[in-house]
mmCIF file of C-alpha atoms in Angstrom:
data_model
loop_
_atom_site.group_PDB
_atom_site.id
_atom_site.type_symbol
_atom_site.label_atom_id
_atom_site.label_comp_id
_atom_site.label_asym_id
_atom_site.label_seq_id
_atom_site.Cartn_x
_atom_site.Cartn_y
_atom_site.Cartn_z
ATOM 1 C CA GLN A 139 103.147 121.564 93.377
ATOM 2 C CA PRO A 140 103.533 118.779 90.816
ATOM 3 C CA MET A 141 104.828 115.426 92.286
ATOM 4 C CA ALA A 142 107.818 115.464 89.743
ATOM 5 C CA HIS A 143 108.983 118.798 91.274
ATOM 6 C CA VAL A 144 108.490 117.266 95.027
ATOM 7 C CA LEU A 145 110.305 114.000 93.898
ATOM 8 C CA GLU A 146 113.380 116.133 92.712
ATOM 9 C CA ARG A 147 113.951 117.497 96.092
ATOM 10 C CA MET A 148 112.661 114.659 98.531
ATOM 11 C CA ARG A 149 115.295 113.563 101.178
ATOM 12 C CA VAL A 150 114.723 110.652 103.147
ATOM 13 C CA LYS A 151 115.850 112.442 106.516
ATOM 14 C CA ASP A 152 112.950 114.455 105.631
ATOM 15 C CA MET A 153 109.846 112.190 105.748
ATOM 16 C CA VAL A 154 107.875 111.305 108.669
ATOM 17 C CA VAL A 155 106.647 107.964 109.495
ATOM 18 C CA GLU A 156 103.178 108.065 111.659
ATOM 19 C CA PRO A 157 100.825 105.339 112.887
ATOM 20 C CA CYS A 158 97.618 105.006 111.168
ATOM 21 C CA ASP A 159 94.227 103.674 110.840
ATOM 22 C CA PRO A 160 94.061 100.987 108.172
ATOM 23 C CA HIS A 161 91.430 102.357 106.214
ATOM 24 C CA GLU A 162 93.515 105.566 105.765
ATOM 25 C CA ILE A 163 96.262 103.618 103.508
ATOM 26 C CA ALA A 164 94.123 101.153 101.855
ATOM 27 C CA ASP A 165 93.419 102.317 98.624
ATOM 28 C CA PHE A 166 97.136 103.684 98.465
ATOM 29 C CA ILE A 167 98.318 100.220 98.861
ATOM 30 C CA GLU A 168 95.691 98.948 96.157
ATOM 31 C CA THR A 169 97.271 101.092 93.934
ATOM 32 C CA TRP A 170 101.160 100.862 94.797
ATOM 33 C CA HIS A 171 101.419 97.092 95.957
ATOM 34 C CA TYR A 172 102.304 94.761 93.340
ATOM 35 C CA SER A 173 99.221 92.219 94.678
ATOM 36 C CA LYS A 174 96.988 95.321 93.911
ATOM 37 C CA ASN A 175 94.795 93.831 97.219
ATOM 38 C CA VAL A 176 94.110 94.139 100.474
ATOM 39 C CA HIS A 177 91.459 91.890 101.431
ATOM 40 C CA GLY A 178 91.866 90.091 104.597
ATOM 41 C CA VAL A 179 94.879 92.615 105.242
ATOM 42 C CA VAL A 180 93.040 95.417 106.562
ATOM 43 C CA GLU A 181 90.399 93.197 108.068
ATOM 44 C CA ASN A 182 93.163 91.324 110.177
ATOM 45 C CA ALA A 183 95.442 94.705 110.701
ATOM 46 C CA LYS A 184 97.054 95.376 114.126
ATOM 47 C CA TYR A 185 99.489 98.180 113.613
ATOM 48 C CA CYS A 186 99.641 100.474 110.309
ATOM 49 C CA PHE A 187 102.097 103.064 109.404
ATOM 50 C CA LYS A 188 101.963 106.084 106.963
ATOM 51 C CA LEU A 189 104.951 107.729 105.295
ATOM 52 C CA THR A 190 104.607 111.221 104.170
ATOM 53 C CA TYR A 191 106.654 113.930 102.658
ATOM 54 C CA ASP A 192 105.670 117.800 102.307
ATOM 55 C CA GLU A 193 102.227 116.429 103.841
ATOM 56 C CA ARG A 194 101.663 113.661 100.857
ATOM 57 C CA LEU A 195 101.380 110.070 101.546
ATOM 58 C CA ILE A 196 104.467 108.391 99.813
ATOM 59 C CA GLY A 197 104.356 105.007 101.787
ATOM 60 C CA ALA A 198 102.074 102.711 103.907
ATOM 61 C CA ALA A 199 103.000 99.406 105.787
ATOM 62 C CA ILE A 200 100.941 97.393 107.152
ATOM 63 C CA PHE A 201 101.387 94.756 109.848
ATOM 64 C CA GLY A 202 98.975 91.957 111.128
ATOM 65 C CA ARG A 203 98.499 88.470 112.529
ATOM 66 C CA VAL A 204 100.626 85.939 110.467
ATOM 67 C CA ALA A 205 98.767 84.680 107.641
ATOM 68 C CA MET A 206 99.647 81.360 107.584
ATOM 69 C CA ALA A 207 97.815 79.273 110.415
ATOM 70 C CA ASN A 208 100.682 77.923 113.019
ATOM 71 C CA VAL A 209 103.417 79.445 111.257
ATOM 72 C CA TRP A 210 104.074 81.682 114.326
ATOM 73 C CA ARG A 211 105.211 78.440 116.068
ATOM 74 C CA LYS A 212 108.373 78.356 114.480
ATOM 75 C CA TYR A 213 109.561 81.716 115.189
ATOM 76 C CA ALA A 214 107.637 82.732 118.620
ATOM 77 C CA GLU A 215 106.652 81.063 121.617
ATOM 78 C CA SER A 216 102.989 82.772 121.787
ATOM 79 C CA GLU A 217 101.264 84.018 118.751
ATOM 80 C CA ASP A 218 100.742 87.403 120.520
ATOM 81 C CA ASP A 219 104.506 87.913 120.094
ATOM 82 C CA ILE A 220 104.846 88.035 116.459
ATOM 83 C CA LEU A 221 103.432 89.761 113.878
ATOM 84 C CA GLU A 222 103.840 89.774 109.909
ATOM 85 C CA LEU A 223 104.519 92.650 107.715
ATOM 86 C CA ARG A 224 101.775 92.157 105.605
ATOM 87 C CA ARG A 225 102.078 95.279 103.460
ATOM 88 C CA LEU A 226 104.673 97.415 102.384
ATOM 89 C CA ALA A 227 104.222 100.421 99.215
ATOM 90 C CA CYS A 228 105.856 103.164 98.287
ATOM 91 C CA ILE A 229 105.380 105.367 95.380
ATOM 92 C CA ASP A 230 107.773 105.273 92.474
ATOM 93 C CA ASP A 231 110.959 107.095 92.199
ATOM 94 C CA THR A 232 111.193 107.825 96.048
ATOM 95 C CA PRO A 233 115.252 108.123 96.916
ATOM 96 C CA LYS A 234 117.236 105.169 97.618
ATOM 97 C CA ASN A 235 116.879 103.558 100.984
ATOM 98 C CA THR A 236 113.425 105.022 101.478
ATOM 99 C CA GLU A 237 111.677 101.546 102.229
ATOM 100 C CA SER A 238 114.517 100.448 104.702
ATOM 101 C CA TYR A 239 114.305 104.032 106.422
ATOM 102 C CA PHE A 240 110.648 103.460 106.385
ATOM 103 C CA ILE A 241 110.706 100.218 107.729
ATOM 104 C CA GLY A 242 112.916 100.662 110.659
ATOM 105 C CA ARG A 243 111.060 103.551 111.863
ATOM 106 C CA CYS A 244 108.040 101.122 111.722
ATOM 107 C CA LEU A 245 110.010 98.838 113.910
ATOM 108 C CA ARG A 246 111.335 101.334 116.068
ATOM 109 C CA TRP A 247 108.077 102.277 117.048
ATOM 110 C CA LEU A 248 106.680 98.986 117.708
ATOM 111 C CA LYS A 249 109.643 98.243 119.865
ATOM 112 C CA LYS A 250 108.941 101.333 122.171
ATOM 113 C CA ASN A 251 105.185 101.128 122.163
ATOM 114 C CA THR A 252 104.253 97.046 121.880
ATOM 115 C CA ASP A 253 105.301 93.928 123.658
ATOM 116 C CA ILE A 254 105.906 92.121 120.368
ATOM 117 C CA LYS A 255 109.253 90.352 119.992
ATOM 118 C CA THR A 256 109.364 89.101 116.144
ATOM 119 C CA ILE A 257 108.416 90.220 113.030
ATOM 120 C CA ILE A 258 108.650 88.393 110.063
ATOM 121 C CA SER A 259 108.148 89.265 106.092
ATOM 122 C CA TYR A 260 108.258 87.737 102.794
ATOM 123 C CA ALA A 261 109.855 88.597 99.659
ATOM 124 C CA ASP A 262 107.950 87.196 96.576
ATOM 125 C CA GLU A 263 110.254 85.780 93.930
ATOM 126 C CA GLU A 264 107.618 85.905 91.200
ATOM 127 C CA TYR A 265 107.921 89.314 91.470
ATOM 128 C CA GLY A 266 111.531 89.496 91.382
ATOM 129 C CA HIS A 267 111.668 90.221 95.019
ATOM 130 C CA LYS A 268 115.039 88.865 97.177
ATOM 131 C CA GLY A 269 114.343 90.729 100.181
ATOM 132 C CA ILE A 270 117.180 93.556 99.486
ATOM 133 C CA ILE A 271 115.307 96.346 101.424
ATOM 134 C CA TYR A 272 114.785 93.386 104.589
ATOM 135 C CA ARG A 273 118.637 93.178 104.287
ATOM 136 C CA ALA A 274 119.425 96.796 104.663
ATOM 137 C CA ALA A 275 116.944 96.891 107.730
ATOM 138 C CA ASN A 276 118.770 94.114 109.597
ATOM 139 C CA PHE A 277 116.341 91.183 109.066
ATOM 140 C CA GLU A 278 117.725 87.650 109.282
ATOM 141 C CA TYR A 279 117.105 85.476 105.934
ATOM 142 C CA VAL A 280 115.485 82.381 107.106
ATOM 143 C CA GLY A 281 115.127 80.424 104.112
ATOM 144 C CA MET A 282 112.260 79.976 101.606
ATOM 145 C CA THR A 283 108.621 78.824 101.604
ATOM 146 C CA GLN A 284 107.313 75.840 99.584
ATOM 147 C CA PRO A 285 106.084 76.846 96.100
ATOM 148 C CA GLY A 286 102.376 77.527 96.198
ATOM 149 C CA ARG A 287 99.554 78.730 94.327
ATOM 150 C CA VAL A 288 97.122 81.921 94.024
ATOM 151 C CA ILE A 289 93.916 82.406 92.982
ATOM 152 C CA ILE A 290 93.662 85.421 89.705
ATOM 153 C CA TRP A 291 90.207 87.138 90.114
ATOM 154 C CA ASN A 292 89.156 90.465 88.269
ATOM 155 C CA GLY A 293 93.235 91.050 87.982
ATOM 156 C CA LYS A 294 94.053 90.749 91.512
ATOM 157 C CA ARG A 295 95.870 87.857 93.651
ATOM 158 C CA TYR A 296 94.416 86.082 96.458
ATOM 159 C CA HIS A 297 96.123 83.511 98.534
ATOM 160 C CA ASP A 298 94.864 79.981 98.206
ATOM 161 C CA ARG A 299 93.722 80.273 101.716
ATOM 162 C CA THR A 300 91.456 83.020 101.145
ATOM 163 C CA ILE A 301 88.627 80.537 99.811
ATOM 164 C CA ARG A 302 89.019 79.117 103.638
ATOM 165 C CA ASN A 303 88.919 82.377 105.444
ATOM 166 C CA ARG A 304 86.558 82.557 108.164
ATOM 167 C CA ARG A 305 84.462 85.557 109.456
ATOM 168 C CA TRP A 306 86.168 87.545 112.693
ATOM 169 C CA LYS A 307 83.941 88.575 115.403
ATOM 170 C CA ASN A 308 84.849 90.294 118.711
ATOM 171 C CA GLY A 309 88.546 89.256 117.820
ATOM 172 C CA LYS A 310 87.816 85.744 117.234
ATOM 173 C CA ARG A 311 87.605 83.471 114.303
ATOM 174 C CA THR A 312 84.061 82.073 113.973
ATOM 175 C CA ASP A 313 82.928 79.486 111.730
ATOM 176 C CA GLU A 314 81.669 80.903 109.169
ATOM 177 C CA LEU A 315 82.595 81.680 105.886
ATOM 178 C CA ALA A 316 83.946 85.382 104.813
ATOM 179 C CA PRO A 317 82.063 87.147 101.875
ATOM 180 C CA ILE A 318 85.439 86.938 100.042
ATOM 181 C CA ALA A 319 85.716 83.281 100.412
ATOM 182 C CA ILE A 320 82.201 82.571 99.252
ATOM 183 C CA GLN A 321 82.580 84.919 96.137
ATOM 184 C CA LEU A 322 86.035 83.331 95.125
ATOM 185 C CA THR A 323 84.368 79.874 95.438
ATOM 186 C CA GLU A 324 81.648 81.057 92.879
ATOM 187 C CA ALA A 325 84.158 82.597 90.696
ATOM 188 C CA LEU A 326 86.156 79.643 90.418
ATOM 189 C CA LYS A 327 83.273 77.392 89.751
ATOM 190 C CA LYS A 328 81.771 79.667 86.986
ATOM 191 C CA GLY A 329 85.591 79.969 85.289
ATOM 192 C CA GLU A 330 86.000 83.863 86.174
ATOM 193 C CA ALA A 331 88.786 83.118 88.500
ATOM 194 C CA TYR A 332 91.659 80.757 87.800
ATOM 195 C CA TRP A 333 94.162 79.241 89.755
ATOM 196 C CA HIS A 334 97.821 80.017 89.246
ATOM 197 C CA LYS A 335 101.245 78.113 90.414
ATOM 198 C CA THR A 336 103.916 80.240 92.117
ATOM 199 C CA PRO A 337 107.598 79.779 93.290
ATOM 200 C CA GLY A 338 108.443 79.949 96.687
ATOM 201 C CA LYS A 339 108.855 83.283 98.948
ATOM 202 C CA HIS A 340 112.124 84.308 100.742
ATOM 203 C CA ILE A 341 111.442 84.440 104.452
ATOM 204 C CA TYR A 342 112.896 87.257 106.581
ATOM 205 C CA LYS A 343 112.680 87.580 110.489
ATOM 206 C CA TYR A 344 113.438 90.444 112.870
ATOM 207 C CA ASP A 345 113.868 90.215 116.571
ATOM 208 C CA LEU A 346 112.643 93.246 118.170
ATOM 209 C CA ARG A 347 114.114 92.383 121.539
ATOM 210 C CA ARG A 348 117.578 91.640 120.139
ATOM 211 C CA LYS A 349 120.286 92.652 122.695
#
């Protein structure tokens, strides 16, 4: 059945949210997320979810380690207590409240099945994102990050820390540079990639163990 016909009768209450493998949704997120990029996100994913309707994939979310080093200290007592919602994407033209419904179901699953205490996420002002979906999902607004910069390479955006990424082995970070860090450094040297300044991002926090 053509997707247009599916969208016409789609209702949020009929959508299904399930845990999944990160590789099951990687291509979907590269297609539908504004960054077009899952480098470093899939590798460090802790919990992933897919949103389906009529057995069709219409949304995906990846929760992982907090991306910025030591940022977890602002919001948690232990790094194991906190996750960052690293990627959230849905197809265009889904019904109103689809994303907040999706996030809510993910949070409910995490609360029931893990010991995680806090979730943080960011809304990117550069793309006009203010975090409306996080407010709708009862996240708390906690301020903005400092302006930063990203690397643009082959039409994809990479956080500036990507050129410092280290390989992970047996769940631990090594001193060896990750392949993507080496590739980006070379691309910058050759002029194939370039730096792009970005405004700050809105920061949102959700306490899973709130009373």
